[in-house]
Short mmCIF file of C-alpha atoms in Angstrom, two decimals:
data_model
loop_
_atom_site.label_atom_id
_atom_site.label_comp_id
_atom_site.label_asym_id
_atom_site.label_seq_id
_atom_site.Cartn_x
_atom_site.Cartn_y
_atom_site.Cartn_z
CA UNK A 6 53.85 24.45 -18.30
CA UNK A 7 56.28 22.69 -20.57
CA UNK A 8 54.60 23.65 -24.13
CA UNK A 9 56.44 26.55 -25.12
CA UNK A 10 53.47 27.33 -27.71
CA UNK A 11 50.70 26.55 -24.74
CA UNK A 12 53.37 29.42 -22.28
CA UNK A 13 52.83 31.92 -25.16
CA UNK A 14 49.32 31.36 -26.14
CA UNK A 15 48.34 31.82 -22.26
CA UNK A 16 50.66 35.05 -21.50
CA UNK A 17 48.24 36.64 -25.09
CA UNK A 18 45.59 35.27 -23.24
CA UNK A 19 46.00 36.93 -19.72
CA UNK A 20 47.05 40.28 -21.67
CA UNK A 21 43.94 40.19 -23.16
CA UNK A 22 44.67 39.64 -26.74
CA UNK A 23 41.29 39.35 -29.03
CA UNK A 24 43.21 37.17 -31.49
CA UNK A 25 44.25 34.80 -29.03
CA UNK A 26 41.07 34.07 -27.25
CA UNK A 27 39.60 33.93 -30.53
CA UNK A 28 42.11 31.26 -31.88
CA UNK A 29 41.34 29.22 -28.45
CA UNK A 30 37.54 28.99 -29.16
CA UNK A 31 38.57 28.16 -32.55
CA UNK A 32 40.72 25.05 -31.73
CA UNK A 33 38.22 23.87 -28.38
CA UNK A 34 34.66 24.63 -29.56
CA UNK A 35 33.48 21.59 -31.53
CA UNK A 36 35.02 19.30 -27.95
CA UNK A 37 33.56 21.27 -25.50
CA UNK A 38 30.06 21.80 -27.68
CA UNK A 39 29.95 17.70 -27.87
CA UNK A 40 30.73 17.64 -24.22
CA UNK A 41 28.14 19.65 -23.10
CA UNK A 42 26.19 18.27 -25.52
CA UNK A 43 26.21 14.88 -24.33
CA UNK A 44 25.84 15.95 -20.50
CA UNK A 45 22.84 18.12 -20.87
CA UNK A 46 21.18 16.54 -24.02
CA UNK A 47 19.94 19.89 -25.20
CA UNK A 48 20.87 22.36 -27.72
CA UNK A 49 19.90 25.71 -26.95
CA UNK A 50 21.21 25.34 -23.48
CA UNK A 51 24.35 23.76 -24.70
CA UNK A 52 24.65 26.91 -26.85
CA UNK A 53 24.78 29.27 -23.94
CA UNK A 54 26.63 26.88 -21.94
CA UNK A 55 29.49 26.81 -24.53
CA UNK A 56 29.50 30.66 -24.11
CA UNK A 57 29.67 30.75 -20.45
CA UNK A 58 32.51 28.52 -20.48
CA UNK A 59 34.64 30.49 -22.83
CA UNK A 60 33.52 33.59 -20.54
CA UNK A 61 34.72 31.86 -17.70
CA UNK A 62 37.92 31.17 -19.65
CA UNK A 63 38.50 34.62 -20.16
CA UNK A 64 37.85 35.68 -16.95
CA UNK A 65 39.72 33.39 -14.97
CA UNK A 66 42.91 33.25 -17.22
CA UNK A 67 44.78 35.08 -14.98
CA UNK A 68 44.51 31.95 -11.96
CA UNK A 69 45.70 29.21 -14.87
CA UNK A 70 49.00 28.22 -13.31
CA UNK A 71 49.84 25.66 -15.82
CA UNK A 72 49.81 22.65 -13.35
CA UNK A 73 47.73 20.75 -16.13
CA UNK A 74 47.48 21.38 -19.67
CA UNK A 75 45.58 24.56 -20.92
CA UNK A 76 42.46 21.95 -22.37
CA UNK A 77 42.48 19.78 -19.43
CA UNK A 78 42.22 23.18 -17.56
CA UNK A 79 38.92 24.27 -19.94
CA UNK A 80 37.79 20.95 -19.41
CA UNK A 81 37.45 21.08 -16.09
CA UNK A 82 35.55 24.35 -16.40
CA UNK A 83 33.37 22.75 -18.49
CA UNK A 84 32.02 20.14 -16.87
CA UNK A 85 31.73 22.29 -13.80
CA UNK A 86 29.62 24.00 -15.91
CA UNK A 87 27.71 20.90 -16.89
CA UNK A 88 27.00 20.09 -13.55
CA UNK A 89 26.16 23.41 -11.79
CA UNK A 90 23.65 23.91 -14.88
CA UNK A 91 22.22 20.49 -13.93
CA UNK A 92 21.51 21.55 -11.16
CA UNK A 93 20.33 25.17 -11.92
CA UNK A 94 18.06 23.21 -14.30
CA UNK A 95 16.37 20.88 -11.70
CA UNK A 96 15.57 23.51 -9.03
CA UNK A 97 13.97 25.45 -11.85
CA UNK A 98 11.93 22.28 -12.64
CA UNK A 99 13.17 22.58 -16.72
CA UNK A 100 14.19 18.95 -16.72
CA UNK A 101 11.09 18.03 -15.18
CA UNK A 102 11.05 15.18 -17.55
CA UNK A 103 14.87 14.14 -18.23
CA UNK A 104 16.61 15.14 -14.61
CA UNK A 105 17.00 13.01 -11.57
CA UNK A 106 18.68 14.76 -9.41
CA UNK A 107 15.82 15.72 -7.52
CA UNK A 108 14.38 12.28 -6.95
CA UNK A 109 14.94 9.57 -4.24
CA UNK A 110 17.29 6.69 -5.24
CA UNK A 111 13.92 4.91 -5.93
CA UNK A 112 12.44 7.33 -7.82
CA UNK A 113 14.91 7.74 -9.87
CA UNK A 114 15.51 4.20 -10.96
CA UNK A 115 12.14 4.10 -11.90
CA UNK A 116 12.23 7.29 -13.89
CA UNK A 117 14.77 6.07 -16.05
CA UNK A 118 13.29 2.37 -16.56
CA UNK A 119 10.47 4.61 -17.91
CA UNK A 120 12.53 6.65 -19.96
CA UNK A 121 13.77 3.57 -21.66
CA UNK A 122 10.50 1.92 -22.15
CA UNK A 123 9.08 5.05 -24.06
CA UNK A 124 11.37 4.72 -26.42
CA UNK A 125 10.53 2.97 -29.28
CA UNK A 126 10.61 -0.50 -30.19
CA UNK A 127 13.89 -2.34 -32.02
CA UNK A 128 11.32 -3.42 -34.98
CA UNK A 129 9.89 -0.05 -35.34
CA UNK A 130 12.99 1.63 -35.31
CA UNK A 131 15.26 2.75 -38.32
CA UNK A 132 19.06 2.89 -38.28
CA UNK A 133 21.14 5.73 -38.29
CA UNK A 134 19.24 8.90 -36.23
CA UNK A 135 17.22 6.33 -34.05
CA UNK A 136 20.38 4.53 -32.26
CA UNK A 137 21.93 7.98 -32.07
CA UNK A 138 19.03 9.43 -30.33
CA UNK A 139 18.28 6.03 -28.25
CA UNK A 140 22.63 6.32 -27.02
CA UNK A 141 22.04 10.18 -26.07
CA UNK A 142 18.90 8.86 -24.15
CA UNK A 143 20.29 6.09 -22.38
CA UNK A 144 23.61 8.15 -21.60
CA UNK A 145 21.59 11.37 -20.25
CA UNK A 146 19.73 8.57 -18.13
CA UNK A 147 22.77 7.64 -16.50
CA UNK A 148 24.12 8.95 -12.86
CA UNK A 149 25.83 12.30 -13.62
CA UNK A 150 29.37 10.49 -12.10
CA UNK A 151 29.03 7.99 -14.48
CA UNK A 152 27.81 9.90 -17.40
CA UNK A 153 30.84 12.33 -16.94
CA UNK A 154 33.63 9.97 -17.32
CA UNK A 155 31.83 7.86 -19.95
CA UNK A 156 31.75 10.72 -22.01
CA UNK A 157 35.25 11.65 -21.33
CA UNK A 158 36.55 8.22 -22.04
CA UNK A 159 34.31 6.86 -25.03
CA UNK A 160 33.21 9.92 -26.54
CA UNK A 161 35.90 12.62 -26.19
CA UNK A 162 38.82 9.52 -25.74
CA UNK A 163 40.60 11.37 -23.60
CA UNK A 164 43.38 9.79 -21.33
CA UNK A 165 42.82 8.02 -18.17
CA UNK A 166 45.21 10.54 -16.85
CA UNK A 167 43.57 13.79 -18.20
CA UNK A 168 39.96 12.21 -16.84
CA UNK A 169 41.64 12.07 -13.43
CA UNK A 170 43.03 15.62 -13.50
CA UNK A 171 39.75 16.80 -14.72
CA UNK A 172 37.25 15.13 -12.31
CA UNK A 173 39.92 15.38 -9.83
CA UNK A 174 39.34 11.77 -8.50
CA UNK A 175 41.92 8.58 -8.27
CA UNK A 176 42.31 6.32 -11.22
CA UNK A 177 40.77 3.61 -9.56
CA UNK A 178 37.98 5.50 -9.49
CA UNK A 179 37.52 6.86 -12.83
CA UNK A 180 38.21 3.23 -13.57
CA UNK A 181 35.22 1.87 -11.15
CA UNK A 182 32.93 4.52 -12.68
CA UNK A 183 33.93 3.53 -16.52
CA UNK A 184 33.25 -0.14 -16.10
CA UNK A 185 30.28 0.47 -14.08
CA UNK A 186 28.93 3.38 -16.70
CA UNK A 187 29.69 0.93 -19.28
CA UNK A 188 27.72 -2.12 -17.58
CA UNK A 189 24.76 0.05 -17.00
CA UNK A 190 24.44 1.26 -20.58
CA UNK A 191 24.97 -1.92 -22.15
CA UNK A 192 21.72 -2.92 -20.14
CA UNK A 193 20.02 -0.07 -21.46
CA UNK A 194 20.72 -0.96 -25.00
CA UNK A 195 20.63 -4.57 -25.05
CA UNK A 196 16.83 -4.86 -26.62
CA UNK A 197 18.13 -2.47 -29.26
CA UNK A 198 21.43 -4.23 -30.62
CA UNK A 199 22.10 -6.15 -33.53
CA UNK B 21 37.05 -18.09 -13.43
CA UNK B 22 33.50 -17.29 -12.41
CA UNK B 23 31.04 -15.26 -14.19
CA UNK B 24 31.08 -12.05 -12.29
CA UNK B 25 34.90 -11.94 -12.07
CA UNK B 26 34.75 -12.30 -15.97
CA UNK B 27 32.43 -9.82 -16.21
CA UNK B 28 34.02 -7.31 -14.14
CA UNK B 29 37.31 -7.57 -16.30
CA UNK B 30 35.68 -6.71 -19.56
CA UNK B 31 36.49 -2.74 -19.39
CA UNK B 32 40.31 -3.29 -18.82
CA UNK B 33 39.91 -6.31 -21.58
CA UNK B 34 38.37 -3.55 -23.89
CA UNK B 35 40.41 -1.16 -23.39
CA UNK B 36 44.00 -3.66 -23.53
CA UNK B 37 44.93 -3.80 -20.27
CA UNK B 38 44.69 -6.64 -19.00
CA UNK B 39 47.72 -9.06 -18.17
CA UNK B 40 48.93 -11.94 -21.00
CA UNK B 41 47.77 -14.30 -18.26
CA UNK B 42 44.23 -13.11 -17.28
CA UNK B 43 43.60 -12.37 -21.05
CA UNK B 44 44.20 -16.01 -21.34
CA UNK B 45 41.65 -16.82 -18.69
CA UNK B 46 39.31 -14.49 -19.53
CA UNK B 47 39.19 -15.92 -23.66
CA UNK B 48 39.29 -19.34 -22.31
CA UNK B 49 36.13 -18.72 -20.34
CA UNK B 50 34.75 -16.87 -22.90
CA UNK B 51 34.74 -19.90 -25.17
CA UNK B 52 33.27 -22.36 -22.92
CA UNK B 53 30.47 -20.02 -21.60
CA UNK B 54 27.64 -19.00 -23.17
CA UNK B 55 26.32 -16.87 -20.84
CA UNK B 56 29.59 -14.58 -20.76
CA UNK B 57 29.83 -14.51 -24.55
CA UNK B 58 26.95 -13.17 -24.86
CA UNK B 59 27.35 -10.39 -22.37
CA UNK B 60 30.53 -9.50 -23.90
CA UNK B 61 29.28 -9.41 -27.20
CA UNK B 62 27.03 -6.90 -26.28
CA UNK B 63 29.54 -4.60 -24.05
CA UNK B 64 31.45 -4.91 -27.52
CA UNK B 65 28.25 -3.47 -29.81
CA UNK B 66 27.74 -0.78 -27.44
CA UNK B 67 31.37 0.35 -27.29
CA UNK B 68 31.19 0.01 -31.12
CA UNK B 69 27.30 2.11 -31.04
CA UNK B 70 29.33 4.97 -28.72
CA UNK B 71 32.45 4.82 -30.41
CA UNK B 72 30.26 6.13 -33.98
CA UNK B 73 28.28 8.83 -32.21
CA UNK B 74 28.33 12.03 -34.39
CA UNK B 75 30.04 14.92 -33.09
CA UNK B 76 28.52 17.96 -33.74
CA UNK B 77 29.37 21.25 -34.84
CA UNK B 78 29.26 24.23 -32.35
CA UNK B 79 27.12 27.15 -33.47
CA UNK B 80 28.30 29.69 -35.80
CA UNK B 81 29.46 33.04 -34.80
CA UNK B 82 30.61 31.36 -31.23
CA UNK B 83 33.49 34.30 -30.60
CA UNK B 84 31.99 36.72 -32.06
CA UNK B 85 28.92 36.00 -29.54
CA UNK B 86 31.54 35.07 -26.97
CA UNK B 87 33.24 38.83 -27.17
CA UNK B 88 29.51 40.62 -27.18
CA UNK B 89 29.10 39.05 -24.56
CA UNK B 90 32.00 39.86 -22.16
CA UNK B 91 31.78 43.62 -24.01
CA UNK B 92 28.37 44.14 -22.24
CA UNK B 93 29.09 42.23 -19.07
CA UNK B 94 32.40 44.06 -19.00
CA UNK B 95 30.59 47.51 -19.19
CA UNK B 96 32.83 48.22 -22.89
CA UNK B 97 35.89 47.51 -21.00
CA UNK B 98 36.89 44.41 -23.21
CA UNK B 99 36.55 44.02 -26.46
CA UNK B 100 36.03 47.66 -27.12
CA UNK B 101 37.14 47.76 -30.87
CA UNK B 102 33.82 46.81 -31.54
CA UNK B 103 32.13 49.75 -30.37
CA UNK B 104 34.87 51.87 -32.42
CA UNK B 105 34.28 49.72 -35.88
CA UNK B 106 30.43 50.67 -35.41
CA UNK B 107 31.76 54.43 -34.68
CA UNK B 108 33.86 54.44 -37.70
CA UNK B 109 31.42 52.22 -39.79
CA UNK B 110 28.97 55.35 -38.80
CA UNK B 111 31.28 58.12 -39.24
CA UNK B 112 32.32 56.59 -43.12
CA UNK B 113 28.61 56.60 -43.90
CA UNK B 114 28.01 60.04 -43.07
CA UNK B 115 30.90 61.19 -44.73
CA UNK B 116 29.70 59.42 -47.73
CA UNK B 117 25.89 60.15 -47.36
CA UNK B 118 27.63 63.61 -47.21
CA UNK B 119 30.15 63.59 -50.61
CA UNK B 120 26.77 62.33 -52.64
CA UNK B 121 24.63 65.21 -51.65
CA UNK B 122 27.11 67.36 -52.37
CA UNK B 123 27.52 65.95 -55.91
CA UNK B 124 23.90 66.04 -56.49
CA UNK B 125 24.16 69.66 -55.68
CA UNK B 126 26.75 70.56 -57.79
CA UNK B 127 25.26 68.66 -60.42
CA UNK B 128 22.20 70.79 -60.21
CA UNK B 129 23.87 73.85 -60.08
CA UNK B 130 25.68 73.44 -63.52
CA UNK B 131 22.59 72.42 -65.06
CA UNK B 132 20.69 75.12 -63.77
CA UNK B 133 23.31 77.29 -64.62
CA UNK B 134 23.69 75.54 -68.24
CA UNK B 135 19.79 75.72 -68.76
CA UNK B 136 19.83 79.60 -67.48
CA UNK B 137 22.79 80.28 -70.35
CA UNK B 138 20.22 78.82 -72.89
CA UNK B 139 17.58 81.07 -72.08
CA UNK B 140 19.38 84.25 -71.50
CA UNK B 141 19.46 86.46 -74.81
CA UNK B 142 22.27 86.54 -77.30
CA UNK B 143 24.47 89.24 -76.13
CA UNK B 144 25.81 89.94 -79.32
CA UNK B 145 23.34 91.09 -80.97
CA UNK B 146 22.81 94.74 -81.13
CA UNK B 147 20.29 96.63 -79.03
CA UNK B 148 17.03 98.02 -80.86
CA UNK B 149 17.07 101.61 -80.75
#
């Protein structure tokens, strides 16, 4: 932990300091919101999840060791989150319509193709909201290892080097999975760009 | 170059890291092939389409909700000044609640008294025998 700032803002954070942990949801909430945001493509749960990930910060403070930053660190809380709620969510059956996971390979190919076609045509859509909706769509219909460092790289722009600390995967592989994410949602969109 | 290998460079071409050499390659091919120019032009509009996606703003109240939260989970044992501010918050009220009725009383006292010294008879004057 090289930050002197980050050394001081984590030793008020493990002695429990209110104004601390308050000043750290101040500075990560609108990331970690999008984040969520953009992996579970709804906004009540992305409310609560943004809550149980700031709980988790709190509670777990005391294991940071500073071997990454203290962002990367929430970050990777986060999207274990993301996932674990994914999966919460599909047992349940609440994503009957917009999860996966708990489809063959078939299955699920074909549940997305479908997800795509309901969407509206190009000439009867409008600019602005549509595309934004029709991008969440198509993302959320992507593989969740895919989705994840998409999101990380185009949306959040974070560093190749933060995505692998994060995800805790090789570069070539957070690589792979960004050109292949990529491929697959240029596909998606193709019908719809200009 | 062949198609696929084109197409499989256009993330690192994106995103600037490709070599002087392959970059090269990859715009020559690009300029000859239709097919390819196509397909990048639409990796580009989609990088452009995510690249513009709105970020959103977290809800209001998020530490606030964040510290209730932990409070209750944590039995009071965090974030206990909020259970004293509604104490105090409580306390100030009575004390307040209890300063005003205490006025009003006063203030009906004197008048009472005040109305009483109206009606009571003028001591000065002499008794009738």
């Amino acid at each position: 932990m090289n930050d002197p700032s980050q050394h001081k803002l984590v030793k008020q954070l493990q002695a429990r300091d209110a104004h601390a942990f308050e000043q750290l949801i101040e500075t990560h909430q609108t990331r970690i919101y999008n984040l969520i945001y953009r992996m579970i493509g709804n906004r009540e749960e992305s409310e609560d999840l943004l809550q149980e990930v700031f709980i988790t910060v709190f509670k777990k403070i005391d294991s940071f060791r500073g071997d990454s930053s203290l962002t990367t660190w929430i970050y990777k809380i986060a999207t274990n989150h993301c996932i674990n709620r994914k999966k919460y969510l599909t047992r349940r059956k609440h994503y009957a319509k917009s999860s996966y996971s708990d489809l063959s390979e078939k299955e699920q190919a074909e549940s997305r193709n479908a997800m795509m076609e309901n969407l509206p045509r190009p000439d009867e859509m409008a600019e602005g909201k549509q595309m934004e909706l029709l991008i969440q769509k198509a993302i959320i219909s992507l593989e969740d290892e895919y989705k994840i460092v998409l999101i990380l790289r185009d949306v959040q722009n974070l560093s190749y080097d933060e995505i692998e600390q994060i995800l805790n995967v090789p570069a070539g592989t957070v690589k792979s999975r960004l050109h292949r994410a990529r491929m697959a949602l240029k596909e998606k969109l193709i019908p719809y760009l200009r | 170059m062949e198609h696929q290998e084109v197409k499989d460079l256009f993330t690192e071409y994106h995103d600037g890291d490709l070599s002087d050499e392959k970059k090269k390659e990859l715009e020559t091919h690009l300029q000859s092939c239709d097919e390819c120019r196509t397909e990048w032009q639409a990796f580009e509009k989609t990088m452009n389409e995510i690249s513009g996606l709105y970020h959103f703003a977290p809800p209001q109240d998020l530490a606030k909700n964040v510290e209730h939260k932990i409070h209750r989970r944590s039995r009071g044992k965090f974030f206990g000044k909020q259970k004293g501010n509604n104490i105090q918050f409580a306390l100030i009220s009575f004390i307040l609640v209890l300063l005003f009725m205490l006025a009003y009383l006063m203030l009906t006292a004197v008048n009472e008294i005040i109305v009483l010294d109206d009606q009571a008879p003028d001591t000065a004057q002499p008794i009738d025998q």
